[in-house]
Short mmCIF file of C-alpha atoms in Angstrom, two decimals:
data_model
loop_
_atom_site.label_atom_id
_atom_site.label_comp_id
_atom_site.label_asym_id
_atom_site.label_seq_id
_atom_site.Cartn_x
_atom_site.Cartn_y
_atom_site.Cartn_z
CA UNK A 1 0.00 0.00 0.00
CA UNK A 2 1.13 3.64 -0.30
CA UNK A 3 1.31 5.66 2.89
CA UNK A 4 2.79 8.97 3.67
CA UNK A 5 5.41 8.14 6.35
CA UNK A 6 7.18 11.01 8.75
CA UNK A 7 10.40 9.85 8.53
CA UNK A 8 11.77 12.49 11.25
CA UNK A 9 10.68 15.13 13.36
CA UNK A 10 11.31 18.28 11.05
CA UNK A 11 9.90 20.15 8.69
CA UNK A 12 7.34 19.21 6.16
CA UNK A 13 9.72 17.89 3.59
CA UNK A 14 10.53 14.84 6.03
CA UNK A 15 6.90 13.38 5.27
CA UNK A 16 8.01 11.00 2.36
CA UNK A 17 5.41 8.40 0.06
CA UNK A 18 6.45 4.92 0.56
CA UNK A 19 5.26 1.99 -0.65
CA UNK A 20 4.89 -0.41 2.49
CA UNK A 21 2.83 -3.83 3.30
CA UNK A 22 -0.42 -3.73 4.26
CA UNK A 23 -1.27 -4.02 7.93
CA UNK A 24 -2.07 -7.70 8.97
CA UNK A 25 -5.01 -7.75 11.15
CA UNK A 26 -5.19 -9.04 14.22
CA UNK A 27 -7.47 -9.32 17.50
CA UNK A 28 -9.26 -6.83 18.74
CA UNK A 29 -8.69 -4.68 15.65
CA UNK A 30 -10.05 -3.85 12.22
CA UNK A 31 -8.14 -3.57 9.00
CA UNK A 32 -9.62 -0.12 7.59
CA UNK A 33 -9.61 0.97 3.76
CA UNK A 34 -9.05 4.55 4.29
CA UNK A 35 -11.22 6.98 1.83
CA UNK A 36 -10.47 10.26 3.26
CA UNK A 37 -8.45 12.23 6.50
CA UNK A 38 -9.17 15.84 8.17
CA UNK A 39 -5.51 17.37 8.59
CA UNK A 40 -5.09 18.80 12.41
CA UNK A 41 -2.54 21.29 13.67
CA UNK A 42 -2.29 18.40 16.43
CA UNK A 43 -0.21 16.64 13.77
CA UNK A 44 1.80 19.62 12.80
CA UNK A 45 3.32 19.53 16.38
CA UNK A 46 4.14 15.75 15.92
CA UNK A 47 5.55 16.31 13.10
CA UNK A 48 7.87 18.81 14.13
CA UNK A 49 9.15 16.24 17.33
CA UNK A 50 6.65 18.19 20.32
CA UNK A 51 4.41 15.52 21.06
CA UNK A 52 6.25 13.19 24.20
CA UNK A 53 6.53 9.56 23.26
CA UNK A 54 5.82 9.56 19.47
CA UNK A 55 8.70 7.66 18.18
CA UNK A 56 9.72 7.99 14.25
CA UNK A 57 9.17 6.88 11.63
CA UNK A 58 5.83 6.97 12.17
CA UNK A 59 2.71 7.10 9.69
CA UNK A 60 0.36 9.90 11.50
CA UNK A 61 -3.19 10.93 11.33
CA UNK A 62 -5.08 10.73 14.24
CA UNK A 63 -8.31 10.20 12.43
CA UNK A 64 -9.57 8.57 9.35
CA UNK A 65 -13.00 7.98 7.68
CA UNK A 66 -13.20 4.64 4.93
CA UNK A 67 -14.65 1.03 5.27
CA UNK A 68 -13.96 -2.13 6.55
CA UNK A 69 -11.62 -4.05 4.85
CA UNK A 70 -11.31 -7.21 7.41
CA UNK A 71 -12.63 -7.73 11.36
CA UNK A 72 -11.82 -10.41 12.73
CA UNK A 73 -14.33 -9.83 15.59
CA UNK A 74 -17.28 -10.23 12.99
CA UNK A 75 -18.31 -7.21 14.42
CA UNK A 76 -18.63 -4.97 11.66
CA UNK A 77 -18.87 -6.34 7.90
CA UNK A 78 -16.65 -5.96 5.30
CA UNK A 79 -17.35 -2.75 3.21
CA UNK A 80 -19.17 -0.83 6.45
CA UNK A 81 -18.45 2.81 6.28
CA UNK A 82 -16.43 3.56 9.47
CA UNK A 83 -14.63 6.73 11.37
CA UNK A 84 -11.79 5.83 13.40
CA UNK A 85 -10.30 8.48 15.93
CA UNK A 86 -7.60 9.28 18.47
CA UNK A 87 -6.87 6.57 21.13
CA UNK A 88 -3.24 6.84 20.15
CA UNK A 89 -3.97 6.73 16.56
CA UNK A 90 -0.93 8.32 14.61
CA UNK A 91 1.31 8.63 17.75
CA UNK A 92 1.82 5.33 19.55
CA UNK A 93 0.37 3.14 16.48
CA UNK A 94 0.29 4.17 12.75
CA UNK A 95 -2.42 6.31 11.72
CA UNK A 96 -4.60 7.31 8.93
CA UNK A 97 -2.03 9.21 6.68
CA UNK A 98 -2.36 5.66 4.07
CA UNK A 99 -4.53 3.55 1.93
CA UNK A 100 -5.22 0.82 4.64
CA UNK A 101 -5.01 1.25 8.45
CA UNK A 102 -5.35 -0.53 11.34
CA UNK A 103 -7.39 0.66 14.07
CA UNK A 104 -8.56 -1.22 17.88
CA UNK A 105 -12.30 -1.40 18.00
CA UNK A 106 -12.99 0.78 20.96
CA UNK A 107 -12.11 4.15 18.60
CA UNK A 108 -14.18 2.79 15.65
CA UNK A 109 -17.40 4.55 15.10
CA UNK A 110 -19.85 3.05 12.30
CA UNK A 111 -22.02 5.14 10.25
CA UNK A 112 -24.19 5.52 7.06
CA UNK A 113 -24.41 8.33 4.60
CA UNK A 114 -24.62 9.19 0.87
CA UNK A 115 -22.08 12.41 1.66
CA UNK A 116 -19.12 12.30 -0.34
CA UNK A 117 -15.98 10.79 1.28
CA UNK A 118 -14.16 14.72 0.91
CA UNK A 119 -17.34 15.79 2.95
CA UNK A 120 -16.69 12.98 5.86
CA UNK A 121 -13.39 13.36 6.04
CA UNK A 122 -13.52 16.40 7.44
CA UNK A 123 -16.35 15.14 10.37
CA UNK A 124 -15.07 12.99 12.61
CA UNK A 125 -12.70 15.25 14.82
CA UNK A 126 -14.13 18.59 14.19
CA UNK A 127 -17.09 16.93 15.33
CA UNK A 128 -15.85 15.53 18.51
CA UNK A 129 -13.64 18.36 19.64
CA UNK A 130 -16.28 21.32 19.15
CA UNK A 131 -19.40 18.95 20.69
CA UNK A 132 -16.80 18.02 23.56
CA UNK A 133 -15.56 21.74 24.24
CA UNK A 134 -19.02 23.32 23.79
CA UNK A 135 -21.66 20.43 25.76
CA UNK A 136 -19.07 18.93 28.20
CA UNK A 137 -16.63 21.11 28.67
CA UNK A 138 -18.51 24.20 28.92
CA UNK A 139 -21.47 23.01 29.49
CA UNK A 140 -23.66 25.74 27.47
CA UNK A 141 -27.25 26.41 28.19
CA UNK A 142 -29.98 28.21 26.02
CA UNK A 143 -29.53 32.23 26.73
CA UNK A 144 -26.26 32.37 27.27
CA UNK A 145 -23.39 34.23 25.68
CA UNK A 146 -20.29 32.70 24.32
CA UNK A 147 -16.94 34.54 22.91
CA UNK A 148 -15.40 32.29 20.25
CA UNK A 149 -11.43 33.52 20.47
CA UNK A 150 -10.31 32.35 16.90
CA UNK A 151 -13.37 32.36 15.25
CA UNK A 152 -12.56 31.78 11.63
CA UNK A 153 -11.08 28.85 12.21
CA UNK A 154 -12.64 25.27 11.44
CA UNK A 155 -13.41 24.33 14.56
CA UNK A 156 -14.87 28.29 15.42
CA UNK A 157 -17.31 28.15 12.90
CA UNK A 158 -18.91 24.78 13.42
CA UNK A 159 -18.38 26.22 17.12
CA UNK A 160 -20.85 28.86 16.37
CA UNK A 161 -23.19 26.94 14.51
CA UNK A 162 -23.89 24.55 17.50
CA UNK A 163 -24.29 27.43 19.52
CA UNK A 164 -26.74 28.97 17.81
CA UNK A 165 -28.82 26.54 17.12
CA UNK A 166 -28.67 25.79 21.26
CA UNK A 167 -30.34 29.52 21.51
CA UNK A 168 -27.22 31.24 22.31
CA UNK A 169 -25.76 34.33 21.80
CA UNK A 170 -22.40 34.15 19.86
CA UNK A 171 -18.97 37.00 20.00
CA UNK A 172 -16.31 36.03 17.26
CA UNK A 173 -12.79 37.12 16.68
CA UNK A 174 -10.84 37.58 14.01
CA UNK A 175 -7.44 39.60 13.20
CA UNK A 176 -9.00 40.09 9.56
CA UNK A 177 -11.15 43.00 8.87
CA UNK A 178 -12.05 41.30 5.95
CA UNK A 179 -13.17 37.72 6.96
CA UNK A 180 -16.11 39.73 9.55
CA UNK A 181 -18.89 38.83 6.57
CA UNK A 182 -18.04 35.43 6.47
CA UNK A 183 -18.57 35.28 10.59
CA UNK A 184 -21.54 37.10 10.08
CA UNK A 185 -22.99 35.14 7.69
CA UNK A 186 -22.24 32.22 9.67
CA UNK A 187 -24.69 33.08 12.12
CA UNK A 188 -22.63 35.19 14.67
CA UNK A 189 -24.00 38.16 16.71
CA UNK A 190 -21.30 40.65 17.12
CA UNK A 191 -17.65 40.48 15.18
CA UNK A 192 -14.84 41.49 17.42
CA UNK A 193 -11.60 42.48 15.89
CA UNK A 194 -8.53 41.16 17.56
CA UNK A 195 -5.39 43.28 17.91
CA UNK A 196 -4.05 41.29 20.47
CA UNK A 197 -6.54 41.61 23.32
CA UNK A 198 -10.92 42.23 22.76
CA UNK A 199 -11.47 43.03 26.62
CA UNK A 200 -12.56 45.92 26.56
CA UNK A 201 -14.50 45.65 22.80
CA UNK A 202 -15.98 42.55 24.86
CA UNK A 203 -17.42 44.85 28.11
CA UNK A 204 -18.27 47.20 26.08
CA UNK A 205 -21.25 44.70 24.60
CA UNK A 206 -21.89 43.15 27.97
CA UNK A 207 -20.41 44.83 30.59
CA UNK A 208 -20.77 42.67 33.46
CA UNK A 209 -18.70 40.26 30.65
CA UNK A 210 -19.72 37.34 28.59
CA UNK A 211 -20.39 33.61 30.22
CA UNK A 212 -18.30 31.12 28.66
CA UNK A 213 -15.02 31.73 26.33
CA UNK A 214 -13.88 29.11 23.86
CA UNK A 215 -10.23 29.56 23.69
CA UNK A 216 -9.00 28.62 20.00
CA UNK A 217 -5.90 30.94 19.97
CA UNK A 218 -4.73 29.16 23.00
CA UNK A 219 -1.58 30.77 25.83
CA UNK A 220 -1.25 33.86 23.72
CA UNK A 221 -4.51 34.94 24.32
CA UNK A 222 -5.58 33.45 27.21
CA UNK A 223 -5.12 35.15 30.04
CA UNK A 224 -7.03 38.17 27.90
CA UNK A 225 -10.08 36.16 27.49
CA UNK A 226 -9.82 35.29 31.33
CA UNK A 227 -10.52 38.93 31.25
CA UNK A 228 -13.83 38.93 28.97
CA UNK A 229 -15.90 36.58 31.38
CA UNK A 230 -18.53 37.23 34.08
CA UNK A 231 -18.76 36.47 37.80
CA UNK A 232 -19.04 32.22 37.64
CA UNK A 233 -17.88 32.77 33.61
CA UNK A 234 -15.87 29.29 32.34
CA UNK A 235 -12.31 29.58 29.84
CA UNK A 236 -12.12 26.61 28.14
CA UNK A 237 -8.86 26.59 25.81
CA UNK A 238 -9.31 23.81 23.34
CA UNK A 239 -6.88 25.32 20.36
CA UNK A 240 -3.89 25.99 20.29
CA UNK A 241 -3.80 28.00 16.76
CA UNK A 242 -1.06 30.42 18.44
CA UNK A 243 1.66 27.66 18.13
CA UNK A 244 2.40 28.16 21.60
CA UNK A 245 1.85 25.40 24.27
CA UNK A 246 2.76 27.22 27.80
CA UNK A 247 2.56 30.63 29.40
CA UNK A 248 5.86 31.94 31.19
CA UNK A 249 4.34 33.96 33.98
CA UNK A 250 0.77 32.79 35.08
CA UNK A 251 -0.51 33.83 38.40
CA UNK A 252 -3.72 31.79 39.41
CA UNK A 253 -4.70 34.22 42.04
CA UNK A 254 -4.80 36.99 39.55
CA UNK A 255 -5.18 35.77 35.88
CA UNK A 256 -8.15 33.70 36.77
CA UNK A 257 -10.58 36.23 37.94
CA UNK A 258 -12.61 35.47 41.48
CA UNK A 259 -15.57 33.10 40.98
CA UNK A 260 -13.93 32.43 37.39
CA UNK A 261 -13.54 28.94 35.85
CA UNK A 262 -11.08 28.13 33.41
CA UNK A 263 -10.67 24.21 31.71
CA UNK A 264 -9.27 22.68 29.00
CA UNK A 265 -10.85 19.58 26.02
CA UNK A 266 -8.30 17.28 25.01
CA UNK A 267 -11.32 14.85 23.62
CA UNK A 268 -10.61 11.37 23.16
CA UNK A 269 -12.69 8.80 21.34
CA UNK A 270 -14.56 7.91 24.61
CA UNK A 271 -15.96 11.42 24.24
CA UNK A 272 -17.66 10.86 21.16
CA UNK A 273 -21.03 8.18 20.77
CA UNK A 274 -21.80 6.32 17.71
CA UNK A 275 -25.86 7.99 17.68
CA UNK A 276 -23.41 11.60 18.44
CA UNK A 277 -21.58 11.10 14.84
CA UNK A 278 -24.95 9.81 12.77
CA UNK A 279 -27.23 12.72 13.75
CA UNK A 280 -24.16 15.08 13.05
CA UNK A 281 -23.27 13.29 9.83
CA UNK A 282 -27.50 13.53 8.96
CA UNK A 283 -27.23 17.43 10.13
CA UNK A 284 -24.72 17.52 7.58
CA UNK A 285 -26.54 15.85 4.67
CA UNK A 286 -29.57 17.91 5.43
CA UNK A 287 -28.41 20.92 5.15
CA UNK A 288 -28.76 21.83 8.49
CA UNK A 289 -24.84 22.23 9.41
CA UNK A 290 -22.69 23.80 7.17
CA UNK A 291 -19.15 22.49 7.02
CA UNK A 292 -16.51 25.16 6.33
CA UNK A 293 -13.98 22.97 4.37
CA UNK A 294 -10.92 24.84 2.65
CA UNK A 295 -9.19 22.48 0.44
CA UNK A 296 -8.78 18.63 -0.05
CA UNK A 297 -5.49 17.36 -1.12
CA UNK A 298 -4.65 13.97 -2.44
CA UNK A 299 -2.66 11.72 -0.23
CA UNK A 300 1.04 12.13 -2.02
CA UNK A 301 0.70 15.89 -1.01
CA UNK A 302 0.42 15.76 2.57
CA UNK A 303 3.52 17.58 2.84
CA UNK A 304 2.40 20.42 0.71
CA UNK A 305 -0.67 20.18 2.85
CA UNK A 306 1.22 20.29 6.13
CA UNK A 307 3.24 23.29 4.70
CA UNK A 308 0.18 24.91 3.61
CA UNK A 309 -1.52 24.31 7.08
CA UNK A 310 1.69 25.52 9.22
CA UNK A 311 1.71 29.05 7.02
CA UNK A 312 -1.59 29.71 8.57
CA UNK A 313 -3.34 29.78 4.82
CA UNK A 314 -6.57 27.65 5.32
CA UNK A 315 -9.81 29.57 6.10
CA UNK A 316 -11.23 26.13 7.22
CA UNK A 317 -10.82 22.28 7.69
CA UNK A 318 -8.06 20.54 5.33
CA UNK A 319 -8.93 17.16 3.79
CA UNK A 320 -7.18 14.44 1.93
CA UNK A 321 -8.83 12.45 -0.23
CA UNK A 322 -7.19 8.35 -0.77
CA UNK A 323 -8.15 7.56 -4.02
#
């Protein structure tokens, strides 16, 4: 099979197409004939050597959409449209980055749909990280008012969408005067421009602050949007689009406002339910979501897409297609 390996932690160029044997299945796994991937800037970071315990050479992708090509637990049949998802996926055991994978059954989620498989690929952990951040993390109710920090982004835009149609009350940012139409017409309430901190643009809307933040820009911006919630207001930094993964001086007692709550997603499979991923998947179809999907790549240019993905260029999810 052909598979786009990272050989080395490095720079884009180290991801190389190989010709390798197919996986040979074995208990308490299913051989998977991969159709499509969503890229994630999760990768990016193991790529470059940041993410503990990944050893190279190493075939990443930490999710997948296809169909079964073998189980030898009988438990799905042979041609079943599947998502597989984290668990370890593309770190500790080869991932979804080739034409066949091979993936334990606890992170395999069946499904059916007509979608195309460009359209899927982009689901499965878009999906599970903004239903995670928003329903368990944050726990939003009807009425309430959310700031999206990195709004244009993938996972801000489906963000929004599932807030809206939960009755809230949705603040975006974005550094780009020019993408504030395409928040608006996304649904979103009031555009806030980001020059580095929206505080005060923030209590100047609701000046008692807003009640939850979804944090997509990640330690760069976080102690700012600490800043932008109300009395019993929840931070919940999912993203990490800054490139940054720690903050050099962080007081608790002082960043975190009294009465404030700040947490973190890092959503695994377990987060995610089979009936979760079909109603999504039949949003999708419907008409009723709108994925925001920026470009799908074949697989022997996942480095070009990695390259395109670390120079900040997509204005929404990257897919690549297995043909």
């Amino acid at each position: 099979m052909k598979a786009a390996i990272t050989t080395k932690a490095g720079s884009p160029e180290v991801i190389e197409i190989q010709e390798i044997s197919t996986p040979q299945v074995k208990p308490g796994w299913v051989l998977i004939k991969v159709k499509a991937f969503g890229l994630n800037r999760s990768e990016l970071f193991t790529r470059r050597g940041d993410s503990p315990g990944v050893e190279f050479p190493r075939i990443q992708g930490i999710e997948c959409v296809g169909v079964v090509e073998e189980d030898p637990s009988n438990t799905y049949e042979k041609g079943q449209q599947v998502a597989a998802i984290m668990g370890g996926m593309g770190r500790f055991f080869d991932g979804g980055y080739a034409e066949f994978t091979m993936a334990p059954l606890e992170i395999i989620f069946p499904f059916s749909s007509s979608l195309d498989w460009g359209t899927l690929g982009a689901i499965p952990e878009m999906f599970q990280t903004v239903s995670g951040s928003l329903n368990q993390a944050l726990e939003i109710q009807k009425g309430e008012t959310l700031l999206i920090r990195g709004g244009t982004s993938s996972i801000g835009m489906l963000a929004c969408q599932l807030a809206k149609a939960k009755g809230l009350t949705v603040l975006s940012t974005t550094r780009n005067s020019e993408k504030k139409q395409a928040l608006l017409d996304n649904g979103v309430d009031h555009v806030i421009l980001d020059e580095g901190t929206v505080k005060d643009q923030v209590r100047k809307i609701y000046p008692r602050g807003v009640d939850k933040v979804l944090e997509l820009i990640g330690t760069r911006t976080l102690k700012d949007s600490l800043k932008c919630i109300a009395p019993k207001g929840m931070v919940c930094m999912t993203g990490i689009l800054g490139n940054e993964w720690t903050i050099k001086e962080f007081t608790p007692m002082g960043d975190i406002p009294s009465l404030g709550r700040l947490t973190v997603y890092m959503g695994e499979s377990d987060n995610l339910s089979k009936n979760l991923l079909q109603e999504f998947i039949d949003d999708v179809e419907k008409g009723t979501i709108q994925l925001r999907i920026d470009r799908i790549f074949q697989l022997d240019e996942v480095a070009k897409a990695h390259q395109y993905m670390e120079d900040n260029k997509a204005k929404g999810k990257l897919v690549v297609k297995v043909e």
